[in-house]
Coordinates of C-alpha atoms and ligand atoms in Angstrom, one line a residue:
X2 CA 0.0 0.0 0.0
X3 CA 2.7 2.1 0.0
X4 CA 2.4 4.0 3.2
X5 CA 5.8 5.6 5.0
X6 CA 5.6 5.5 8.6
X7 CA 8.5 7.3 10.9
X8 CA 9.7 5.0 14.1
X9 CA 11.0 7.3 16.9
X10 CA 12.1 5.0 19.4
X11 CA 15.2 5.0 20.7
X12 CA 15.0 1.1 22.1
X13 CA 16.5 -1.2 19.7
X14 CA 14.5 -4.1 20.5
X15 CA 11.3 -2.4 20.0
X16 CA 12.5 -0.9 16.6
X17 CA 13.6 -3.7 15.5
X18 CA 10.5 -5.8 16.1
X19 CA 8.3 -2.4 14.9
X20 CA 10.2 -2.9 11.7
X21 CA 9.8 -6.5 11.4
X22 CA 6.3 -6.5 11.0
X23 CA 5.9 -2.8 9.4
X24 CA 8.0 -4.0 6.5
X25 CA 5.9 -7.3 6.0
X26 CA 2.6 -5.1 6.9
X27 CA 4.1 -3.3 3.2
X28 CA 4.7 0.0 5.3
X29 CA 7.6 1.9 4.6
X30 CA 9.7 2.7 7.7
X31 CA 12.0 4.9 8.8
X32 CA 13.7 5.1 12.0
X33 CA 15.3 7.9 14.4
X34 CA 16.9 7.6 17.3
X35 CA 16.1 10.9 19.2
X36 CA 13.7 13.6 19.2
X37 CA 16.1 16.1 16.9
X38 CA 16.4 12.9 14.3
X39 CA 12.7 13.2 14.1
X40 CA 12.1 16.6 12.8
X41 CA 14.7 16.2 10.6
X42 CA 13.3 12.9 8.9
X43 CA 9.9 14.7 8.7
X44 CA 11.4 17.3 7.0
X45 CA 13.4 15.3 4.3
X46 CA 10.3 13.3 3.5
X47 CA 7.1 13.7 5.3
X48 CA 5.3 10.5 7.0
X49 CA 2.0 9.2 6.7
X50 CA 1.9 8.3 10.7
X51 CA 4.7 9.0 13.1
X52 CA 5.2 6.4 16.1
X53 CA 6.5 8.2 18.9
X54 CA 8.0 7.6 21.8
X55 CA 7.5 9.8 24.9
X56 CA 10.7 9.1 26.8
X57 CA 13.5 10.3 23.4
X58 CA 17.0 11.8 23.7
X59 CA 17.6 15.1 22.9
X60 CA 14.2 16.1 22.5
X61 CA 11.1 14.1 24.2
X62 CA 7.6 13.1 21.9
X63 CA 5.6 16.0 23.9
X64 CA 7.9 18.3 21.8
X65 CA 8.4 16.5 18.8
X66 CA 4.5 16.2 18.5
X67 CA 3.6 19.9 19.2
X68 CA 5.9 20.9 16.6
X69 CA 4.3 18.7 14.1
X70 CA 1.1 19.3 15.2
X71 CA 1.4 23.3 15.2
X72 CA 2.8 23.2 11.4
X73 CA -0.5 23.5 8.9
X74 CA 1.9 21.7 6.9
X75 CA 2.6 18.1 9.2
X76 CA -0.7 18.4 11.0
X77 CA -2.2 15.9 9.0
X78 CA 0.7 13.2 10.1
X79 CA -0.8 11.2 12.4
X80 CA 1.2 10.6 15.5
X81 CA 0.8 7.5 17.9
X82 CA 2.6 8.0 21.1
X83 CA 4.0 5.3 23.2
X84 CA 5.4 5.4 26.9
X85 CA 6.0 2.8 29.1
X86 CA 4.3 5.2 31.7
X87 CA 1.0 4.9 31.3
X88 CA 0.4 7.5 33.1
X89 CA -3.3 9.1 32.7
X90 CA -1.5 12.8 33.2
X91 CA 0.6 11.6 30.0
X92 CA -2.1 10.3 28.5
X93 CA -3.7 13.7 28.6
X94 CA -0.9 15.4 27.6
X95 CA -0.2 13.7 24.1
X96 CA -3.9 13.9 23.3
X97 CA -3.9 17.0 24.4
X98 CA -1.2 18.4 22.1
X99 CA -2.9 16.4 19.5
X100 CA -1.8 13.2 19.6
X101 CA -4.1 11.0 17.3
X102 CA -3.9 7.9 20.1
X103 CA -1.8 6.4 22.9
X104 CA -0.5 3.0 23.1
X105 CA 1.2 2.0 26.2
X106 CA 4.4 -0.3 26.4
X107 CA 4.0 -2.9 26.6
X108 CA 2.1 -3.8 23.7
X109 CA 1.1 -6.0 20.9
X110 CA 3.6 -5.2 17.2
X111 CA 0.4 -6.7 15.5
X112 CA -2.2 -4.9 17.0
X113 CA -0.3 -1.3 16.9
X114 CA 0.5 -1.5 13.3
X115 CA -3.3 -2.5 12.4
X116 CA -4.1 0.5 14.6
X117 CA -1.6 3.0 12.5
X118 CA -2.9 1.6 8.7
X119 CA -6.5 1.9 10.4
X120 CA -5.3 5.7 11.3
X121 CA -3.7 6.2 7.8
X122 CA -6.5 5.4 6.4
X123 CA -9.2 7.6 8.2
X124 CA -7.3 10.0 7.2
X125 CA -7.4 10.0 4.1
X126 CA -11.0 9.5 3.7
X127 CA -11.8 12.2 6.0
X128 CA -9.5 14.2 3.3
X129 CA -10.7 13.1 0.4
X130 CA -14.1 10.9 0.2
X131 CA -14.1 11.0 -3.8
X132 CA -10.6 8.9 -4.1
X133 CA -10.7 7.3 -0.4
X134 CA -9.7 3.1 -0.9
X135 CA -12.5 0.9 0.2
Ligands
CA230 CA1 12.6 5.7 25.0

């Protein structure tokens, strides 16, 4: 299907399991490391869905997802934040900054990468209903 989705997870084992089953989902996926590598991917190449974690170097998902979310430009990227907090004050705070959902660690690959094609795909028929897929 063709869809890019950014990984912003600075936990090996969780990126490479994300990427396991994103690549055989037929997702495109890219990965960054920290909070700064994130903008920066965004800008080279926007994503259809960003999965971001709360707890990044440099630069945490709060901030990474209010600057994608205040730019007319990203705010259509949905973002999925992930913390192994699951705290209901965090919880708040992502979906508050708009934050599209909230999946906390840890959780099922399988059912998180259903949940980001089901988001991708919203999307675009909420954006355009003449050309939306089925
Ligand atoms: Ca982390």
């Amino acid at each position: 299907m063709g869809y890019s989705v950014l990984v912003a997870e600075d936990e090996p084992n969780i990126v490479l399991s994300l990427q396991f089953i994103m690549k055989k989902a037929g997702l495109q996926v890219r990965i960054a490391e920290d909070g700064d590598q994130a903008i920066l991917e965004i800008e080279k190449d926007r994503p259809n869905a960003i999965l971001l974690d709360i707890m990044l170097p440099k630069r945490d998902g709060f901030s990474v997802c209010e600057v994608i979310k205040s730019n007319p430009e990203w705010s259509a990227i949905k973002v999925i934040m992930l913390t192994a907090k699951g705290r209901e004050e965090d919880k708040q705070r992502a979906l508050g900054l708009g934050a599209d959902d909230y999946i906390t660690k840890p959780f099922s690959t399988r059912e998180l990468v259903d949940r980001v094609i089901e988001l991708i795909q919203e999307g675009e028929s909420a954006n355009d209903p003449g050309t939306a897929p089925k």
